[in-house]
C-alpha atoms as a printed R data frame, in Angstrom:
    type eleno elety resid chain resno       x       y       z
1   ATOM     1    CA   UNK     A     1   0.730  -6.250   4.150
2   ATOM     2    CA   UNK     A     2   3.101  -8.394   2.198
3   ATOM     3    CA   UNK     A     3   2.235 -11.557   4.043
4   ATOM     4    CA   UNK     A     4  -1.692 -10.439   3.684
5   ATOM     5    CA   UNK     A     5  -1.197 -10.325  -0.393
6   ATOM     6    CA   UNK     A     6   0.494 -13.254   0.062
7   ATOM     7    CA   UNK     A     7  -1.930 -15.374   1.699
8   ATOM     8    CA   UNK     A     8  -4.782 -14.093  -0.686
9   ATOM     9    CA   UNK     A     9  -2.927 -14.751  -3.806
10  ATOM    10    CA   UNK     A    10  -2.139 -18.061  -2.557
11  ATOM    11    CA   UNK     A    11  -6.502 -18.244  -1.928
12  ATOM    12    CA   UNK     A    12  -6.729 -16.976  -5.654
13  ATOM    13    CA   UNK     A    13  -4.149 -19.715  -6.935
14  ATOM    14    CA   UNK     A    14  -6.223 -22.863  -5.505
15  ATOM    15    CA   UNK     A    15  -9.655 -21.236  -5.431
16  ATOM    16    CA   UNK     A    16  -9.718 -20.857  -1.568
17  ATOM    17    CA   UNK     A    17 -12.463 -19.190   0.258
18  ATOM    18    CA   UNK     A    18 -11.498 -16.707   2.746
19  ATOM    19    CA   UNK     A    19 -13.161 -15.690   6.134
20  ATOM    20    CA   UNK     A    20 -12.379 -12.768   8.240
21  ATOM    21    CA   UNK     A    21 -12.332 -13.261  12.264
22  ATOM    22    CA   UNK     A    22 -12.413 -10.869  15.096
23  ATOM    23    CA   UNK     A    23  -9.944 -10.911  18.073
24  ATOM    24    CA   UNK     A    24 -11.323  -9.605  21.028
25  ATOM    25    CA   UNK     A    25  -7.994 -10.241  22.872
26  ATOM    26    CA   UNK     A    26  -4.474 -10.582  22.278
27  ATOM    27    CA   UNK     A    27  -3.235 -14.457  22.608
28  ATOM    28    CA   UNK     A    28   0.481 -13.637  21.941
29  ATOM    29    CA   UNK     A    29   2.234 -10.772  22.427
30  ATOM    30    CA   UNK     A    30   5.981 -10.128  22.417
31  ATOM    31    CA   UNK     A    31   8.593 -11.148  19.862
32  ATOM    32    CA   UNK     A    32   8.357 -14.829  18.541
33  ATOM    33    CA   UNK     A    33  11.764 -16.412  18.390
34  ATOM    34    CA   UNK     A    34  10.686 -19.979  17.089
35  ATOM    35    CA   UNK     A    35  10.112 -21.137  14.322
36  ATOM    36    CA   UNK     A    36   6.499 -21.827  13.084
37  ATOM    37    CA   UNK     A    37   5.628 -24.216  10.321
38  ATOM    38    CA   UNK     A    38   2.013 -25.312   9.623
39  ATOM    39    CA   UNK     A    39   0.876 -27.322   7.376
40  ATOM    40    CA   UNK     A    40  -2.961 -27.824   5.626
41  ATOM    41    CA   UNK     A    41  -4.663 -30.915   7.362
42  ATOM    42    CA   UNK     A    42  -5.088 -33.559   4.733
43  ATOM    43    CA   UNK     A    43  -8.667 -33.012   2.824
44  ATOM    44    CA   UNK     A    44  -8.867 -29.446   4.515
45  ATOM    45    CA   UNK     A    45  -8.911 -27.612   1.473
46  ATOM    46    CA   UNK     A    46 -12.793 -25.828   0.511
47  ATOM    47    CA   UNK     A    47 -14.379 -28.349   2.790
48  ATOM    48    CA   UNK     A    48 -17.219 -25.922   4.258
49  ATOM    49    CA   UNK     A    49 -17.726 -28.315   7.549
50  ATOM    50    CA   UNK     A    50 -13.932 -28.183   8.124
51  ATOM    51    CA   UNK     A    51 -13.749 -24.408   8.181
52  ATOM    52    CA   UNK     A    52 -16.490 -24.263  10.537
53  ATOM    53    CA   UNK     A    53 -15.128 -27.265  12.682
54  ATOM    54    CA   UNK     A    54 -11.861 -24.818  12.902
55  ATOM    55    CA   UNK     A    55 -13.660 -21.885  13.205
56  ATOM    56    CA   UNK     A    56 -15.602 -23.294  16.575
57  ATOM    57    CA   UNK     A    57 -12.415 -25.099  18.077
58  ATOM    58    CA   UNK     A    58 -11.202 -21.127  17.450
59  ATOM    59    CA   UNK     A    59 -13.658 -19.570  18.965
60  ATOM    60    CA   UNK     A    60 -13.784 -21.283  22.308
61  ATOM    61    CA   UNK     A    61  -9.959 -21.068  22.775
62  ATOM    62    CA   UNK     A    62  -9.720 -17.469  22.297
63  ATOM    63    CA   UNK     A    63 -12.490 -14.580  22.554
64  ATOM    64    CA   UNK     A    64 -12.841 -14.074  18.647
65  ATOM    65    CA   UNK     A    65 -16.197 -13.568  16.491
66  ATOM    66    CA   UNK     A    66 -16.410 -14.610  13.437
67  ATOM    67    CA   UNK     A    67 -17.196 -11.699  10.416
68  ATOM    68    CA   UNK     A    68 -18.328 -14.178   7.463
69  ATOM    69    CA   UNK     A    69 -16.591 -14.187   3.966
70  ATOM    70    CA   UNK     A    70 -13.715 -11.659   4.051
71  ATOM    71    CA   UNK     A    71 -15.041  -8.337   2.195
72  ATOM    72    CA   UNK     A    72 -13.617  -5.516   4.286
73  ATOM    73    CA   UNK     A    73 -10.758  -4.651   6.434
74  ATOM    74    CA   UNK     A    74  -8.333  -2.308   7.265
75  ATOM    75    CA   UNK     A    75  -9.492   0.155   4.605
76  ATOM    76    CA   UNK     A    76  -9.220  -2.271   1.902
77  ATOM    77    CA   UNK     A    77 -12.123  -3.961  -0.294
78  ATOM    78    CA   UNK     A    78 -12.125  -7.616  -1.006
79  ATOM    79    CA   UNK     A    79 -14.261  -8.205  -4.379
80  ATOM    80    CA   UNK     A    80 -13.775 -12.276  -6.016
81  ATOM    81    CA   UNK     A    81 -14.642 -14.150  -8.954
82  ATOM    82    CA   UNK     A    82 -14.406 -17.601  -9.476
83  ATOM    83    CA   UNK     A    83 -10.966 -17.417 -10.364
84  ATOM    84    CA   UNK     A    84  -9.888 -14.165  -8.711
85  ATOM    85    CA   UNK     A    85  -9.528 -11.649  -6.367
86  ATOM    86    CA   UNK     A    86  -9.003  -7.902  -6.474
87  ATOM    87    CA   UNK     A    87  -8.081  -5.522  -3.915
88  ATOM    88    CA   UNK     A    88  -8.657  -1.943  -3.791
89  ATOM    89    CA   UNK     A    89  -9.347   1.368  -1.497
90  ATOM    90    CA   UNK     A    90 -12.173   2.959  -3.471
91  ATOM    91    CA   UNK     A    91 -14.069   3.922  -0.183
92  ATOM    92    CA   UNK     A    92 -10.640   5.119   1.741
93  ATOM    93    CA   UNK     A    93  -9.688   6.795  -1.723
94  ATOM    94    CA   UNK     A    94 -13.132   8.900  -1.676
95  ATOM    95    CA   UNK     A    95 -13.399   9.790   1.657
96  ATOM    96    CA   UNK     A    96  -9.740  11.277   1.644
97  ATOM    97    CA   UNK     A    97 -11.039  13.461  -1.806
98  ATOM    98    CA   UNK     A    98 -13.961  14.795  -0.024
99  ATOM    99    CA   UNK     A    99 -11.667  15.309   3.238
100 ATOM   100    CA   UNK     A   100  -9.156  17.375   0.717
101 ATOM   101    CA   UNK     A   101 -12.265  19.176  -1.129
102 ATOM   102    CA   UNK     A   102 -10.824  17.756  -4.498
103 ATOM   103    CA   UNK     A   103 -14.351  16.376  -5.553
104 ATOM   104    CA   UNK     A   104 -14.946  18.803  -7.933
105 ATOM   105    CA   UNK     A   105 -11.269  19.167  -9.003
106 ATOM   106    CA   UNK     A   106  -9.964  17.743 -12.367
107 ATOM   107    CA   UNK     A   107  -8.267  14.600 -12.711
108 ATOM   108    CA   UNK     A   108  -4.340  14.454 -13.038
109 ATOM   109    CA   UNK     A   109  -2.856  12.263 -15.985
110 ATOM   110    CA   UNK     A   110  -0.139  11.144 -13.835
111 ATOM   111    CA   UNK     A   111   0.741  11.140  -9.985
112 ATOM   112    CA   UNK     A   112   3.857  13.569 -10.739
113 ATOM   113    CA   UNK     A   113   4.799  16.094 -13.818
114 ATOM   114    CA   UNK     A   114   7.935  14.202 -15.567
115 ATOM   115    CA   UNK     A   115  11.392  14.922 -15.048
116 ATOM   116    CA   UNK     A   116   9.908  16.703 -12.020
117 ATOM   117    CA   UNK     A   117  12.740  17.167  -9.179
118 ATOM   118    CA   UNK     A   118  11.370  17.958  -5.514
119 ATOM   119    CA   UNK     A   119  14.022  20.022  -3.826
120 ATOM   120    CA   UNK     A   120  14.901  20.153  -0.107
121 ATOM   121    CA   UNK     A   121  14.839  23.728   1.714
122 ATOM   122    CA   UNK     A   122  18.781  23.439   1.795
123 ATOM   123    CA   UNK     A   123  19.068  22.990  -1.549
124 ATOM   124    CA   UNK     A   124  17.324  25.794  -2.409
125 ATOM   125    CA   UNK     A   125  19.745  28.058  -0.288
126 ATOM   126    CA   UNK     A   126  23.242  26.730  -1.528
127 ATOM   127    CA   UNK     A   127  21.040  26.868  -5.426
128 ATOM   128    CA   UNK     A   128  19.649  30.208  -4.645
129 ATOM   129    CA   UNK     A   129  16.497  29.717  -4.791
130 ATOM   130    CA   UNK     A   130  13.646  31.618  -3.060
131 ATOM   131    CA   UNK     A   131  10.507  31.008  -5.509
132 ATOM   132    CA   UNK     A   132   9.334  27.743  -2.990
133 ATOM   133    CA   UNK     A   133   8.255  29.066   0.318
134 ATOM   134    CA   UNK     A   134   8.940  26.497   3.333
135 ATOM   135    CA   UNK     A   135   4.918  25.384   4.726
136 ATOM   136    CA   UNK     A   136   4.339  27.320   8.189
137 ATOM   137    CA   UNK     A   137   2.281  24.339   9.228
138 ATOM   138    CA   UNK     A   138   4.024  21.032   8.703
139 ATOM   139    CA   UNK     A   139   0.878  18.809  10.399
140 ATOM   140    CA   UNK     A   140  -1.113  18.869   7.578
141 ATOM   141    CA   UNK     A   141   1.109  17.404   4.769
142 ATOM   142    CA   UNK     A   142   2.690  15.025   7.050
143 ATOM   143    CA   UNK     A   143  -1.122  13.360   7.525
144 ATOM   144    CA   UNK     A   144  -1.585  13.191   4.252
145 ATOM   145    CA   UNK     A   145   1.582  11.783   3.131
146 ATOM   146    CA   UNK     A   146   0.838   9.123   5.947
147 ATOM   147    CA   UNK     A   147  -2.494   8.216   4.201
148 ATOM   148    CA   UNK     A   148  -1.108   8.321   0.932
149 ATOM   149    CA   UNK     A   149   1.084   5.851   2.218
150 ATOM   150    CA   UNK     A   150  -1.759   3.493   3.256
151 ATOM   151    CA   UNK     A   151  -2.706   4.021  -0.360
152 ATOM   152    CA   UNK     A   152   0.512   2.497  -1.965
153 ATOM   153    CA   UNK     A   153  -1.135  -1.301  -0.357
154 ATOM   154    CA   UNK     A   154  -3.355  -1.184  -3.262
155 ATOM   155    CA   UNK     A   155  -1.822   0.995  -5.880
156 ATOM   156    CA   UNK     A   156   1.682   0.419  -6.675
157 ATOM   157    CA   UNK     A   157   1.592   3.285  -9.888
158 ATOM   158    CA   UNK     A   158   2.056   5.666  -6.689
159 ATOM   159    CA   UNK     A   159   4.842   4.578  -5.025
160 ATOM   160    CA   UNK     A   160   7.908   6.449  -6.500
161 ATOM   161    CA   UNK     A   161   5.899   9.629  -6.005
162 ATOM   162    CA   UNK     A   162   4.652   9.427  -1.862
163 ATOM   163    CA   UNK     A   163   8.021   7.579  -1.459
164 ATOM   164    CA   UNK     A   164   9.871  11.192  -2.790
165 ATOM   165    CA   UNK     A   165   7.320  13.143  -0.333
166 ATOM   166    CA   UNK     A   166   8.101  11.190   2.689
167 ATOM   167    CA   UNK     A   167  11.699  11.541   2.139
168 ATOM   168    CA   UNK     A   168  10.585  15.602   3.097
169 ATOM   169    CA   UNK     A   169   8.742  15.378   6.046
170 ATOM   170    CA   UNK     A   170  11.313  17.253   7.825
171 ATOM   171    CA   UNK     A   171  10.730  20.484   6.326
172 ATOM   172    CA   UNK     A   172   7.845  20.150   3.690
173 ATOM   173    CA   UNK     A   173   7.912  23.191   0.951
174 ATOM   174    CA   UNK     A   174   4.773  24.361  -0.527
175 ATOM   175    CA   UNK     A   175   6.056  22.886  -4.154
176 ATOM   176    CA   UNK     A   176   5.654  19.525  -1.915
177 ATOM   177    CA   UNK     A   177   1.920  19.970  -0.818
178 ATOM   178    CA   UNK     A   178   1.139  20.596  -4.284
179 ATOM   179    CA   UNK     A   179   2.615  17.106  -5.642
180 ATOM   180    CA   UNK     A   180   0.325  15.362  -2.816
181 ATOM   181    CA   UNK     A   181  -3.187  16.871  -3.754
182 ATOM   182    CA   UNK     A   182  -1.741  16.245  -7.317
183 ATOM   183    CA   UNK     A   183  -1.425  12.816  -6.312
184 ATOM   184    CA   UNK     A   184  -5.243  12.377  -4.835
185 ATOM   185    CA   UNK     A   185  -6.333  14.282  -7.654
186 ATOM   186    CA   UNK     A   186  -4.985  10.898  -9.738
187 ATOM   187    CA   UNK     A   187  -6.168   8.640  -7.533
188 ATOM   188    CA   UNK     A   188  -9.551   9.888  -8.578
189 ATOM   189    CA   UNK     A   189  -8.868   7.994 -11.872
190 ATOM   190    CA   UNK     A   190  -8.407   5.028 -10.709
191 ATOM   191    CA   UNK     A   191 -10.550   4.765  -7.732
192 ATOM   192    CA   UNK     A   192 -11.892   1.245  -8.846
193 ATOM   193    CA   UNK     A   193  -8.703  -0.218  -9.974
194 ATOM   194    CA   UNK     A   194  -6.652  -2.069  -7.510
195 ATOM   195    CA   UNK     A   195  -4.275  -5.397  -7.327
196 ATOM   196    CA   UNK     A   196  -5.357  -8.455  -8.794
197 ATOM   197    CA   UNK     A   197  -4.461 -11.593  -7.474
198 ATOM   198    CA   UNK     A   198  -5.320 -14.365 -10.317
199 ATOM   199    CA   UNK     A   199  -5.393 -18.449 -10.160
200 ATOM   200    CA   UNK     A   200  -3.946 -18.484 -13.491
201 ATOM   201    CA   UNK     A   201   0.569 -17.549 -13.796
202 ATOM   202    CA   UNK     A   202   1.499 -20.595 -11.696
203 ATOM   203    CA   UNK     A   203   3.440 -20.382  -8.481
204 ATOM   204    CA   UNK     A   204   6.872 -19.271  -9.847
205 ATOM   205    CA   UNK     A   205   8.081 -16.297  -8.141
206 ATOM   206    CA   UNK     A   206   9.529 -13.614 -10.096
207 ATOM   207    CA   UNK     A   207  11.448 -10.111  -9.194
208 ATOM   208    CA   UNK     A   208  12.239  -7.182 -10.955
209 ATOM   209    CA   UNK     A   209  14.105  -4.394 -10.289
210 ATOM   210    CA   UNK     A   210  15.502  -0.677 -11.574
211 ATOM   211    CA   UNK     A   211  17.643   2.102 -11.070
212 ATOM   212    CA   UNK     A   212  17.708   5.647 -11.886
213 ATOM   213    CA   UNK     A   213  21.711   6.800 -11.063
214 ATOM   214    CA   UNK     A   214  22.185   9.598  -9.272
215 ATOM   215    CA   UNK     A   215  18.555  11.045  -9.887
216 ATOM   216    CA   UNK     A   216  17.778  12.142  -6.266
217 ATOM   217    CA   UNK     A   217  19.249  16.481  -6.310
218 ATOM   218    CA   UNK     A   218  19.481  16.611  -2.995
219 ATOM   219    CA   UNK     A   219  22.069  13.978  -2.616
220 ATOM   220    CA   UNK     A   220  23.312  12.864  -6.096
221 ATOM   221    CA   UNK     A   221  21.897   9.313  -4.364
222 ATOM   222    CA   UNK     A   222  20.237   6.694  -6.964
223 ATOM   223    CA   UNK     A   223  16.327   5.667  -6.929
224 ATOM   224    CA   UNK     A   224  15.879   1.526  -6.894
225 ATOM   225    CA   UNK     A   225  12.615  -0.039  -7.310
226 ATOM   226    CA   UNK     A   226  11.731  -3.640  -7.554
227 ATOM   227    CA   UNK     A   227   8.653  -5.525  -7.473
228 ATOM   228    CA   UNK     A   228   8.234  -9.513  -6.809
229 ATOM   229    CA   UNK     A   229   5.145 -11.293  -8.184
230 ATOM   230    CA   UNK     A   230   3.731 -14.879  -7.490
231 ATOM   231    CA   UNK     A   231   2.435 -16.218 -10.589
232 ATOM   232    CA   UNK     A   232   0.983 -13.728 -12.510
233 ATOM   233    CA   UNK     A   233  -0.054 -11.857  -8.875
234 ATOM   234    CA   UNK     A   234   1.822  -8.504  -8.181
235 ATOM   235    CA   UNK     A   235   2.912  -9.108  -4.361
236 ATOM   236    CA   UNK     A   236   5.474  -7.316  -3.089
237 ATOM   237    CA   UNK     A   237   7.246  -3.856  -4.691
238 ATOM   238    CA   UNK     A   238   8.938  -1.145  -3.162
239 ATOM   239    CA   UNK     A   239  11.008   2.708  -4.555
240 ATOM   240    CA   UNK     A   240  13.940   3.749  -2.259
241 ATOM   241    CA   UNK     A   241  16.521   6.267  -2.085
């Protein structure tokens, strides 16, 4: 998904249109070892016969359809203005909140409570601790940490909070559950926000990063995040034990 926001913000930046394409089968499989470098044919640009020149010359080497101006795929919403582009999950967001039953549940302020530590089951024992019951069936909150997962493409305010729930997937605690329907239950607030991806910010690339020492309790191990953006597009970010 990094090289996806990529490409788009790049589209945003020079005010590209973008069409989607179907591939029926798959043209290269295995590991590429080479090097690949292409490079925009001179005048290419907008140019609406060009794109449909390349489109054709695509479409009889390979079995592909063509899907018109990129809207939809893989879950995620494709809405543009002149000058920009915004991607979100709304749809994927609301189907998972009526798959949950949390449609008539009230918002959360914020994907976690502060200063909130999730403990491990071992913890708990060497703490003495015996107020957090381990979950008897571990399915359910590993599928929904995997599709809040899926969630972080579009909304990055999320990512400390299913990155400390997928660090538990070995033996999720009901104190764990709780913090992922907490999490949906925010997600309802900001079901039509998303990432941006603007013209205007130039194409400098910028990085940030943080650290929290020693904040996981489990391990005494440190938190990092970082986030890189292209211009003033957010493209790549990422929390990690």
């Amino acid at each position: 998904m990094v090289i996806i926001r990529a490409v788009i913000a790049l589209a945003a930046m020079n005010q590209l249109s973008l069409f989607q394409m179907d591939v029926y089968n798959v043209f290269l499989s295995g590991d590429l070892e080479k090097e690949v470098y292409m490079q925009l044919p001179p005048g290419f640009g907008d140019d609406v016969n060009l794109i449909n020149e390349a489109k054709d010359i695509l479409q009889h080497a390979f079995k592909m359809k063509g899907l018109g101006i990129l809207k939809y795929f893989l879950g995620i919403e494709v809405c543009r203005s002149q000058k920009r582009i915004l991607l979100c999950q709304r749809k994927y967001a609301l189907e998972l909140i009526s798959e949950l039953g949390l449609g008539g549940s009230k918002p959360a302020v914020t994907p976690m409570e502060q200063n909130r530590k999730l403990t491990t089951i071992e913890y708990d024992l060497y703490s003495k601790l015996h107020d957090d019951v381990a979950l008897t069936d571990v399915r359910e909150y590993r599928r929904l940490v995997g599709k809040l997962l899926y969630l972080t493409i579009t909304t990055p305010d999320i990512a400390y909070s299913v990155q400390t729930l997928s660090q538990l997937m070995q033996s999720p605690k009901k104190s764990h559950l709780e913090v992922a329907y907490r999490i949906v239950r925010y997600i309802k607030n900001k079901l039509g926000l998303g990432i941006l991806m603007s013209s205007e910010g130039g194409t400098t690339l910028k990085a940030y990063c943080d650290v929290n020492w020693e904040s996981y309790p489990n391990s005494r191990r440190s938190i990092t995040g970082y986030l890189v953006k292209l211009g003033s597009s957010l493209k790549s970010w990422k929390t990690k034990k």
